[in-house]
mmCIF file of C-alpha atoms in Angstrom:
data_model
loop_
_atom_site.group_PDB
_atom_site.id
_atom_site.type_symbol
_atom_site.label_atom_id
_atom_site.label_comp_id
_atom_site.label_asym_id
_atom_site.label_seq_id
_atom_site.Cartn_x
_atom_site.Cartn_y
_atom_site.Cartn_z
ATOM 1 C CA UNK A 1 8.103 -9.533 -9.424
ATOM 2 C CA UNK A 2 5.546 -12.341 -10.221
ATOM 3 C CA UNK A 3 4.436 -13.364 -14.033
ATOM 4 C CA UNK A 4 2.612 -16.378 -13.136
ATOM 5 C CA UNK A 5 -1.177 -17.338 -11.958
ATOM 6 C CA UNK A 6 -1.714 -18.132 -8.394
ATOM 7 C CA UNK A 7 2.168 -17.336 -7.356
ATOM 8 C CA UNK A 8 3.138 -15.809 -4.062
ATOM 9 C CA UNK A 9 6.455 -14.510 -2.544
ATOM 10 C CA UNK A 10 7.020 -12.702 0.741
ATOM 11 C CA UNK A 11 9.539 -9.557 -0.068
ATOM 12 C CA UNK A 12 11.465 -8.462 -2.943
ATOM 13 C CA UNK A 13 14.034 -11.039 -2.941
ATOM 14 C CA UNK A 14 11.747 -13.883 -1.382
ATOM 15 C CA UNK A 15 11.278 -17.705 -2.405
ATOM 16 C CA UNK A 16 8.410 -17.797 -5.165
ATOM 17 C CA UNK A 17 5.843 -20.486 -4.006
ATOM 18 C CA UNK A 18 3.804 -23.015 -6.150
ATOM 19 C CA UNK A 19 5.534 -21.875 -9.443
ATOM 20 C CA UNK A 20 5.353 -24.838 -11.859
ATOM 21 C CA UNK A 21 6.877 -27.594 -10.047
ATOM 22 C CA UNK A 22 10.340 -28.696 -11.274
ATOM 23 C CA UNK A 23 10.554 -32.201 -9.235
ATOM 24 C CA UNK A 24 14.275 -32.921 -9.369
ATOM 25 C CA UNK A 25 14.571 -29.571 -7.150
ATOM 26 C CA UNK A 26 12.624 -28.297 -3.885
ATOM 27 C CA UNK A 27 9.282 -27.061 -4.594
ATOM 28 C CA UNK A 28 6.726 -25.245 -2.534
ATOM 29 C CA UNK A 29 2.767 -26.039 -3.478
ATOM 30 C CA UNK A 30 0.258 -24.212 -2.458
ATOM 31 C CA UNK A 31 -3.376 -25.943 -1.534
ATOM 32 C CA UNK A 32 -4.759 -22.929 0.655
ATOM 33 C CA UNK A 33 -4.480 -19.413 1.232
ATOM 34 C CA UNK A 34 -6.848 -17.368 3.862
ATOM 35 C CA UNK A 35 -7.822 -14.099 4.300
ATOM 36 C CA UNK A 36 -7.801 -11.825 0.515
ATOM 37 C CA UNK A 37 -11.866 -11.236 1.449
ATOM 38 C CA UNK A 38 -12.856 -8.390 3.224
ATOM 39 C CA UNK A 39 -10.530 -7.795 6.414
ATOM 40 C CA UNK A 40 -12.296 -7.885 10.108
ATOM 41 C CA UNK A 41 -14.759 -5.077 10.844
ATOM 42 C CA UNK A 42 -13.771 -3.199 14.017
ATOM 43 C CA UNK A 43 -17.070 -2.583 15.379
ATOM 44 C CA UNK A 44 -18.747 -1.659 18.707
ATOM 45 C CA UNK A 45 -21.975 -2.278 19.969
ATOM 46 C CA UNK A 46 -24.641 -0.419 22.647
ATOM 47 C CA UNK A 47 -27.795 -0.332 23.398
ATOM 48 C CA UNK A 48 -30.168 3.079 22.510
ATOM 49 C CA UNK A 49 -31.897 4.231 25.630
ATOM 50 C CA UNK A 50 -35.447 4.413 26.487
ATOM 51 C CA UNK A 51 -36.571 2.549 23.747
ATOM 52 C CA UNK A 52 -35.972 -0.675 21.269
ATOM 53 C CA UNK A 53 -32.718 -0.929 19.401
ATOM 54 C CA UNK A 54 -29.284 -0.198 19.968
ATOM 55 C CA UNK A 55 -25.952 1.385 17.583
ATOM 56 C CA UNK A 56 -23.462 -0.412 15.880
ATOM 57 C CA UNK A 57 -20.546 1.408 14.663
ATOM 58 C CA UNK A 58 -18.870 -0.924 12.117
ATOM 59 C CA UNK A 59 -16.521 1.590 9.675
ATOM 60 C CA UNK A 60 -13.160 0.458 9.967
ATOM 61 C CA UNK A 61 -11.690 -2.098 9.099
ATOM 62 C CA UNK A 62 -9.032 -4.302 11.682
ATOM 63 C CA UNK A 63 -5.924 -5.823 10.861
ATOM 64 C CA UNK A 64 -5.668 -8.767 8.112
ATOM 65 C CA UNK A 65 -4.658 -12.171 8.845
ATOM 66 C CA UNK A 66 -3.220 -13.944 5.181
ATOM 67 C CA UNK A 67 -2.589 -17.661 6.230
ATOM 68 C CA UNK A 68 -1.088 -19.895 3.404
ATOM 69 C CA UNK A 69 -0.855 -24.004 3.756
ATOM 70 C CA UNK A 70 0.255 -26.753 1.392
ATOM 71 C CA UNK A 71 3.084 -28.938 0.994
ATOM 72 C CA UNK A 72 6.930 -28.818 0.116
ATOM 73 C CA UNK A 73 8.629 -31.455 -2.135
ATOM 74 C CA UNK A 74 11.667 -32.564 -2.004
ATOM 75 C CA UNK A 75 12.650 -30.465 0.787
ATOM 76 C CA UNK A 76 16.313 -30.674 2.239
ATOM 77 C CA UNK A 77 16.932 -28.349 5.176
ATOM 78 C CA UNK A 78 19.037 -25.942 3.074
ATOM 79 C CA UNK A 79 15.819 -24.915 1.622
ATOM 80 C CA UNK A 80 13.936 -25.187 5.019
ATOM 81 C CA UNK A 81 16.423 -22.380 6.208
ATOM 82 C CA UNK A 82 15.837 -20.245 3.157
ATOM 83 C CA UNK A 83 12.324 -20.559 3.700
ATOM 84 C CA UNK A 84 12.690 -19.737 7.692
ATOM 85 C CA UNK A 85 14.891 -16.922 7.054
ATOM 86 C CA UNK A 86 12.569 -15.492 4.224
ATOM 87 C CA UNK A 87 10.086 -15.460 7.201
ATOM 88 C CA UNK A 88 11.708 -14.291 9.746
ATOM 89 C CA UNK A 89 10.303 -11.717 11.996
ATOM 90 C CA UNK A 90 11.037 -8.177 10.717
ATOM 91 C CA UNK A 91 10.355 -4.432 12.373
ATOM 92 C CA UNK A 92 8.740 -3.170 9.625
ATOM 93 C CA UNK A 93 6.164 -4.808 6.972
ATOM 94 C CA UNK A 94 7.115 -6.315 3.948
ATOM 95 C CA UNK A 95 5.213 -6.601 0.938
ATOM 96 C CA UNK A 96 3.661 -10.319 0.348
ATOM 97 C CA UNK A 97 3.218 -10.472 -3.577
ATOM 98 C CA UNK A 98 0.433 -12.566 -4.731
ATOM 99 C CA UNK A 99 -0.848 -12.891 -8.614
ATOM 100 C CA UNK A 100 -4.183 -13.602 -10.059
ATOM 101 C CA UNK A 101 -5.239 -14.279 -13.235
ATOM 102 C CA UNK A 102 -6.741 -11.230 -15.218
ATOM 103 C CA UNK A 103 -5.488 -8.596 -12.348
ATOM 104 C CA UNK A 104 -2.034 -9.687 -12.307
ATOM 105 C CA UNK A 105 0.309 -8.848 -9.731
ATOM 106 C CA UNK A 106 -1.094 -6.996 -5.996
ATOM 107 C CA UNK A 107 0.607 -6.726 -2.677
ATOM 108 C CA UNK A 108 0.041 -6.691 1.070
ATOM 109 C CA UNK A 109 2.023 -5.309 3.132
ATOM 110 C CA UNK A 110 2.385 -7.383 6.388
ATOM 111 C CA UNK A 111 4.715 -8.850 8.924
ATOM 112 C CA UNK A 112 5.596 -12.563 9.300
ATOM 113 C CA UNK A 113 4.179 -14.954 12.044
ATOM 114 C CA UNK A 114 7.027 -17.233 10.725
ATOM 115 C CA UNK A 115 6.318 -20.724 8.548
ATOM 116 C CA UNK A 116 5.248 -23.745 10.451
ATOM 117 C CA UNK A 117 6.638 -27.167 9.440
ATOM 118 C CA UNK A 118 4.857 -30.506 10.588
ATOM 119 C CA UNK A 119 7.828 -33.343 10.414
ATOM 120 C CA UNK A 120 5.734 -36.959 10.146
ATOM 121 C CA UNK A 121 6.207 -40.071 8.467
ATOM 122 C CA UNK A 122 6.382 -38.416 5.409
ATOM 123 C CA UNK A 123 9.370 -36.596 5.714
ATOM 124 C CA UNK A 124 11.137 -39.890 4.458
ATOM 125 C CA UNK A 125 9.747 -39.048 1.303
ATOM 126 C CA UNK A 126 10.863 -35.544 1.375
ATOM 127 C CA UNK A 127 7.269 -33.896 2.144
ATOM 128 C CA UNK A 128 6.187 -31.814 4.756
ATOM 129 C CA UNK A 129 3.467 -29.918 5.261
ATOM 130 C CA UNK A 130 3.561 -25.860 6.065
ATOM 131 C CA UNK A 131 1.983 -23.147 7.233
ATOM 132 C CA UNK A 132 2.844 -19.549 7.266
ATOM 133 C CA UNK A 133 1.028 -16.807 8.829
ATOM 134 C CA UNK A 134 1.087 -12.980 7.819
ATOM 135 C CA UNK A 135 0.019 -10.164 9.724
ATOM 136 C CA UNK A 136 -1.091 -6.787 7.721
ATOM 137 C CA UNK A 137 -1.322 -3.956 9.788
ATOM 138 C CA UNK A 138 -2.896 -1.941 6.573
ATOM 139 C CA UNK A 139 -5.692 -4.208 5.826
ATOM 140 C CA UNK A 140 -5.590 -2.670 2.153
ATOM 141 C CA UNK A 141 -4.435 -4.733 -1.040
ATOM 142 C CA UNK A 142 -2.508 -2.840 -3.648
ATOM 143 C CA UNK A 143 -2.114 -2.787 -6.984
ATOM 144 C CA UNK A 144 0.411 -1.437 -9.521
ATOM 145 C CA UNK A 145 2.703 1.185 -8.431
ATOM 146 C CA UNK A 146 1.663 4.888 -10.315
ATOM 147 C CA UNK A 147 3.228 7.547 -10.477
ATOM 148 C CA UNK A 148 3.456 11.507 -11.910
ATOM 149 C CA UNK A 149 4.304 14.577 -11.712
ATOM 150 C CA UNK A 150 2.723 18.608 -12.123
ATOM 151 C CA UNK A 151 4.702 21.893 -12.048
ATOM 152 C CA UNK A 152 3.953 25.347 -11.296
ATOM 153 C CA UNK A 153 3.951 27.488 -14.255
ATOM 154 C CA UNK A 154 3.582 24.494 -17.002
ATOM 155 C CA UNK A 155 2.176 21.605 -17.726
ATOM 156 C CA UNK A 156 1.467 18.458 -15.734
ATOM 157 C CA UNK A 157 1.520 14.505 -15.970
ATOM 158 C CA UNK A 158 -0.507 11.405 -14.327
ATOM 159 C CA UNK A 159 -1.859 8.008 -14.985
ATOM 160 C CA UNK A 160 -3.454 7.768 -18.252
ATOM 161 C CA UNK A 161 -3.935 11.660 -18.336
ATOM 162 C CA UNK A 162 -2.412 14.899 -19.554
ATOM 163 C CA UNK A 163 -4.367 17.583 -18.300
ATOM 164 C CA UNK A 164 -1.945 20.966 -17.615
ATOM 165 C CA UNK A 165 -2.996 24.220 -17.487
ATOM 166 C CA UNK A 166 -1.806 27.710 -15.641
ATOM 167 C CA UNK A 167 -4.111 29.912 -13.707
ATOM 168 C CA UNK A 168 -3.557 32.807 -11.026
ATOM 169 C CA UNK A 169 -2.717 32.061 -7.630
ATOM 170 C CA UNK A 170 -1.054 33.924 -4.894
ATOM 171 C CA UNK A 171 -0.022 36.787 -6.799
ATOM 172 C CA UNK A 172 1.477 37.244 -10.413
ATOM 173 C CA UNK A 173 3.937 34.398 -10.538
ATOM 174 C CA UNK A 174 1.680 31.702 -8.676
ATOM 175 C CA UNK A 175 -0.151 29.699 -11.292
ATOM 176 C CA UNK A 176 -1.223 25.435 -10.962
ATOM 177 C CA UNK A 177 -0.358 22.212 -12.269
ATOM 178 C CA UNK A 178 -3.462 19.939 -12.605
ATOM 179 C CA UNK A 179 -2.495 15.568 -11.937
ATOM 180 C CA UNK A 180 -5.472 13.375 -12.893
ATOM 181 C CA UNK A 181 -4.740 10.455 -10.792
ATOM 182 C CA UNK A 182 -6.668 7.522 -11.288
ATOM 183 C CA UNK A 183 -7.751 5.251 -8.360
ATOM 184 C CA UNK A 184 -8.679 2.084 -9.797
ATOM 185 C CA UNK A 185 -9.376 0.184 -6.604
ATOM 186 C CA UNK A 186 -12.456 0.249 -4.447
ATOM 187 C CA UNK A 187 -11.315 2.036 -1.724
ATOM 188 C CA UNK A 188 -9.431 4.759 -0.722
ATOM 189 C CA UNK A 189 -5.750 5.034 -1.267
ATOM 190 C CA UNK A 190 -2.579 6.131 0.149
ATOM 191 C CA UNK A 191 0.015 8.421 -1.632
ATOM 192 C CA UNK A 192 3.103 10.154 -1.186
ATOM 193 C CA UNK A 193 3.740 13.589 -2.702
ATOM 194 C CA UNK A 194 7.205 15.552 -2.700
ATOM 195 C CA UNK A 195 7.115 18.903 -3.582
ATOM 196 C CA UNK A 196 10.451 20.486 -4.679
ATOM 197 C CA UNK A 197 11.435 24.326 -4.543
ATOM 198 C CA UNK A 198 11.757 27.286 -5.190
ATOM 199 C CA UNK A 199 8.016 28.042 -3.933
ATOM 200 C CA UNK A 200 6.206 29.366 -0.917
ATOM 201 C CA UNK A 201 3.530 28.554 0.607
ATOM 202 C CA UNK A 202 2.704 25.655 -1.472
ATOM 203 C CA UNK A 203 -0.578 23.452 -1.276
ATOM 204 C CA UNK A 204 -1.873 20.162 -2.246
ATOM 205 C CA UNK A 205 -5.585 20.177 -3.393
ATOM 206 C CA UNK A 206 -7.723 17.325 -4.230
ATOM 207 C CA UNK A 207 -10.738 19.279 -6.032
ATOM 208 C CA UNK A 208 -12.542 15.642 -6.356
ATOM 209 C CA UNK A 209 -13.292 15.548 -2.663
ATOM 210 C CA UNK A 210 -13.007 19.294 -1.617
ATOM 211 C CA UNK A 211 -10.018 19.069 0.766
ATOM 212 C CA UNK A 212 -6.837 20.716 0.729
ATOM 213 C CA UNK A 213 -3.181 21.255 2.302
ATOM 214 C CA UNK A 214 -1.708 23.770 2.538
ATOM 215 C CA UNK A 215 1.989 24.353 4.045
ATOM 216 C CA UNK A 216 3.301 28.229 5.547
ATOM 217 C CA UNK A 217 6.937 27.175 4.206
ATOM 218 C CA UNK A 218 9.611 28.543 2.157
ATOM 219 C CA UNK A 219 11.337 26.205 0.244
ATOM 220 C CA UNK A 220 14.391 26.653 -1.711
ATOM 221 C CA UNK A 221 15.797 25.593 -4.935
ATOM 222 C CA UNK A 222 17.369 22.456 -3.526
ATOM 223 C CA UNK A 223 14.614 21.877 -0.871
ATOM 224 C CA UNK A 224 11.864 19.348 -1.243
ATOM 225 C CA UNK A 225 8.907 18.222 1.151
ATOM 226 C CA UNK A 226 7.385 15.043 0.938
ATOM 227 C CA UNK A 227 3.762 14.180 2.626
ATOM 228 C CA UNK A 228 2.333 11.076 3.279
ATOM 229 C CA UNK A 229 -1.297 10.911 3.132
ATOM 230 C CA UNK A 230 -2.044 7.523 4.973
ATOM 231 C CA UNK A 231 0.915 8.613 7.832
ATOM 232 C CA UNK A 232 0.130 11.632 7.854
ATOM 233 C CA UNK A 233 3.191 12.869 8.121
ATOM 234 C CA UNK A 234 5.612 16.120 6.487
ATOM 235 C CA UNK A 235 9.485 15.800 6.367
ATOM 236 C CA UNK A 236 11.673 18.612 5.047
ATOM 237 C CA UNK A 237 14.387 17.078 3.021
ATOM 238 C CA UNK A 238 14.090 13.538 4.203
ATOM 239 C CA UNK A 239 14.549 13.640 8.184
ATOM 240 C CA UNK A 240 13.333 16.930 9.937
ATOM 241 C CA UNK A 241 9.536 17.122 10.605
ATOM 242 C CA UNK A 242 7.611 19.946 9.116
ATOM 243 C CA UNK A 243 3.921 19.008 9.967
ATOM 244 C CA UNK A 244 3.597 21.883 12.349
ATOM 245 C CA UNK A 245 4.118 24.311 8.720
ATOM 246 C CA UNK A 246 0.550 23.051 8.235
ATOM 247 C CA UNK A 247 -2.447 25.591 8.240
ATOM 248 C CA UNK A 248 -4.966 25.032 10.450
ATOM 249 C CA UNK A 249 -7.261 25.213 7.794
ATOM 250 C CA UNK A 250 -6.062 22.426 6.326
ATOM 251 C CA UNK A 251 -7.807 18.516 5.607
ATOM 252 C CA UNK A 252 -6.058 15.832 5.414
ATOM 253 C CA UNK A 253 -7.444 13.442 2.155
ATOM 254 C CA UNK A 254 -7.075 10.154 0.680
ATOM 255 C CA UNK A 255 -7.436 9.076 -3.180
ATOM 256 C CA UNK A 256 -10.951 8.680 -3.482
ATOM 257 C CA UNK A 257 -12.129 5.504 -5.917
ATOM 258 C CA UNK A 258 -11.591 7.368 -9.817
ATOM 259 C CA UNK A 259 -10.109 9.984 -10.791
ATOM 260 C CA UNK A 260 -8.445 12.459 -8.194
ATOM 261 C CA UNK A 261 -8.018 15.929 -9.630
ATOM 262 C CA UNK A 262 -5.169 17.218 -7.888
ATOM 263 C CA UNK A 263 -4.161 20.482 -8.421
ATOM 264 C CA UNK A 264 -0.539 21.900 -7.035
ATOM 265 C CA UNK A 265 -0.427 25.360 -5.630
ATOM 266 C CA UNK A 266 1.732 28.037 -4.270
ATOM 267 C CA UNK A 267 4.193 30.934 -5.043
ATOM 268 C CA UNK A 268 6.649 30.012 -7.798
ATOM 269 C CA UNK A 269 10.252 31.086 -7.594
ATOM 270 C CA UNK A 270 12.564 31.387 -10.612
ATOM 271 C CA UNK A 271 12.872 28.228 -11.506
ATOM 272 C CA UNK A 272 9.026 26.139 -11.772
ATOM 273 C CA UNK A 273 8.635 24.027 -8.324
ATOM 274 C CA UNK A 274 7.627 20.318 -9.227
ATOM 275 C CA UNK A 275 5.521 18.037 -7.196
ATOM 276 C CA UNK A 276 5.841 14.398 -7.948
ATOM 277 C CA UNK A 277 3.740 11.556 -6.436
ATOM 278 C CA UNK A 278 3.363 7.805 -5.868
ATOM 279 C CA UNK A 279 0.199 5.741 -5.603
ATOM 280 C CA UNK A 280 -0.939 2.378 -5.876
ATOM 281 C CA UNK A 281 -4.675 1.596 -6.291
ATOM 282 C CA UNK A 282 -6.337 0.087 -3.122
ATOM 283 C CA UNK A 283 -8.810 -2.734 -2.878
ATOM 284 C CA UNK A 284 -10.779 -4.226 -0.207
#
């Protein structure tokens, strides 16, 4: 969405803010924006008993708070309402592009706080002062969208890799399809995978860490299932829940930072099943 340095635009279809200022129109520019280091640590604190010291248990990672000041130019209050509207509260988060030099183009997904105007004796001159406040319930900054695919019974595709190969599995028509997926970030990432019939009792393993799902489902030609790895959460064919198809042997996983080698399993029908996914690198 954004091509230049130090750019930033709440949703899709959102006002771009301190582009390269065009001063016979309204302009937004940007002088500060809080809160792209590390988010809040959740942590909790005790004391150890019967003896010096305590525990501190500081894993996780809270909420992140992306505040954004400067000035607008020019402003009339047709553009004041397109800027309140483009911040207007929302039931879901929206993604807040940002770009940096070098990196290019990452997202946060948050919800708005709304923009705060400050009307003073400036507003003569057609300047006023903002602030807008974004709350990200995933603390995690993305990068570019990835995506791939891997069937059963041929060969497979991913990120910057083309790795497929057939072995046994499940009897003589179940064989694998290997995705390399590539986590550039520095922390673990989401993904979504939909796996599309004919094939029972298909599984999602993730050899780099160990862990594996695996689903007691029959799924037809036109069927597909998709998982989400951060929700953790199995739909059959877009609306009805299938998590409880799950084995109880089964781990959820994240995308590790590197390469994930994911391997796609089951029972293949006639026709070779497919499993596609999407990703986006994660950063702290």
């Amino acid at each position: 969405m954004l091509a230049q340095d130090y750019t930033y635009a709440f949703t899709d279809t959102g006002q771009i803010l301190n582009t390269d200022a065009n001063h016979s129109v309204p302009f937004v520019d940007v002088t500060k924006v809080l809160g792209f280091g590390n988010a809040p640590l959740r942590t909790t604190e005790r004391e150890r008993e019967g003896m010096d010291g305590g525990f501190i248990d500081a894993l996780y990672e809270s909420m992140r708070v992306i505040t954004i000041e400067g000035n607008i130019y020019n402003a009339t209050e047709a553009f004041l309402d397109t800027l309140k509207a483009n911040y207007a509260p929302s039931a879901a988060s929206q993604p807040f592009y940002f770009y940096l030099p070098v990196v290019g183009e990452r997202i946060v997904y948050a919800k708005s706080y709304g923009i705060h105007l400050d009307y003073d004796n400036q507003r003569s001159l057609g300047i006023i002062p903002f602030q807008i406040i974004l709350k990200a319930e995933d603390p995690s900054i993305y990068g570019q969208l990835q995506s791939g695919s891997a069937i059963i019974g041929g060969s497979s595709t991913g990120f910057g890799f083309n790795l497929g190969f057939n072995i046994g599995f499940g009897g003589s028509s179940g064989t694998n399809g290997t995705i390399a997926i590539n986590n550039t970030g520095n922390r673990d990432a989401d993904a979504t995978f939909t796996i599309t019939g004919p094939v029972t009792n298909p599984a999602i393993a993730n050899d780099t860490t160990g862990k594996r799902i695996t689903f007691n489902i029959v799924l037809g030609a036109i069927d597909y299932l998709t998982i989400n790895l951060r929700n953790k959460t199995v739909t059959l064919n877009g609306t009805a829940n299938r998590r409880g198809t799950m084995l109880g042997t089964s781990t959820w996983f994240l995308l590790v930072p590197g390469v994930n080698s994911i391997r796609f399993l089951g029972t293949a029908g006639g026709t070779p099943p497919s499993m596609t996914y999407i990703t986006r690198p994660a950063y702290r």
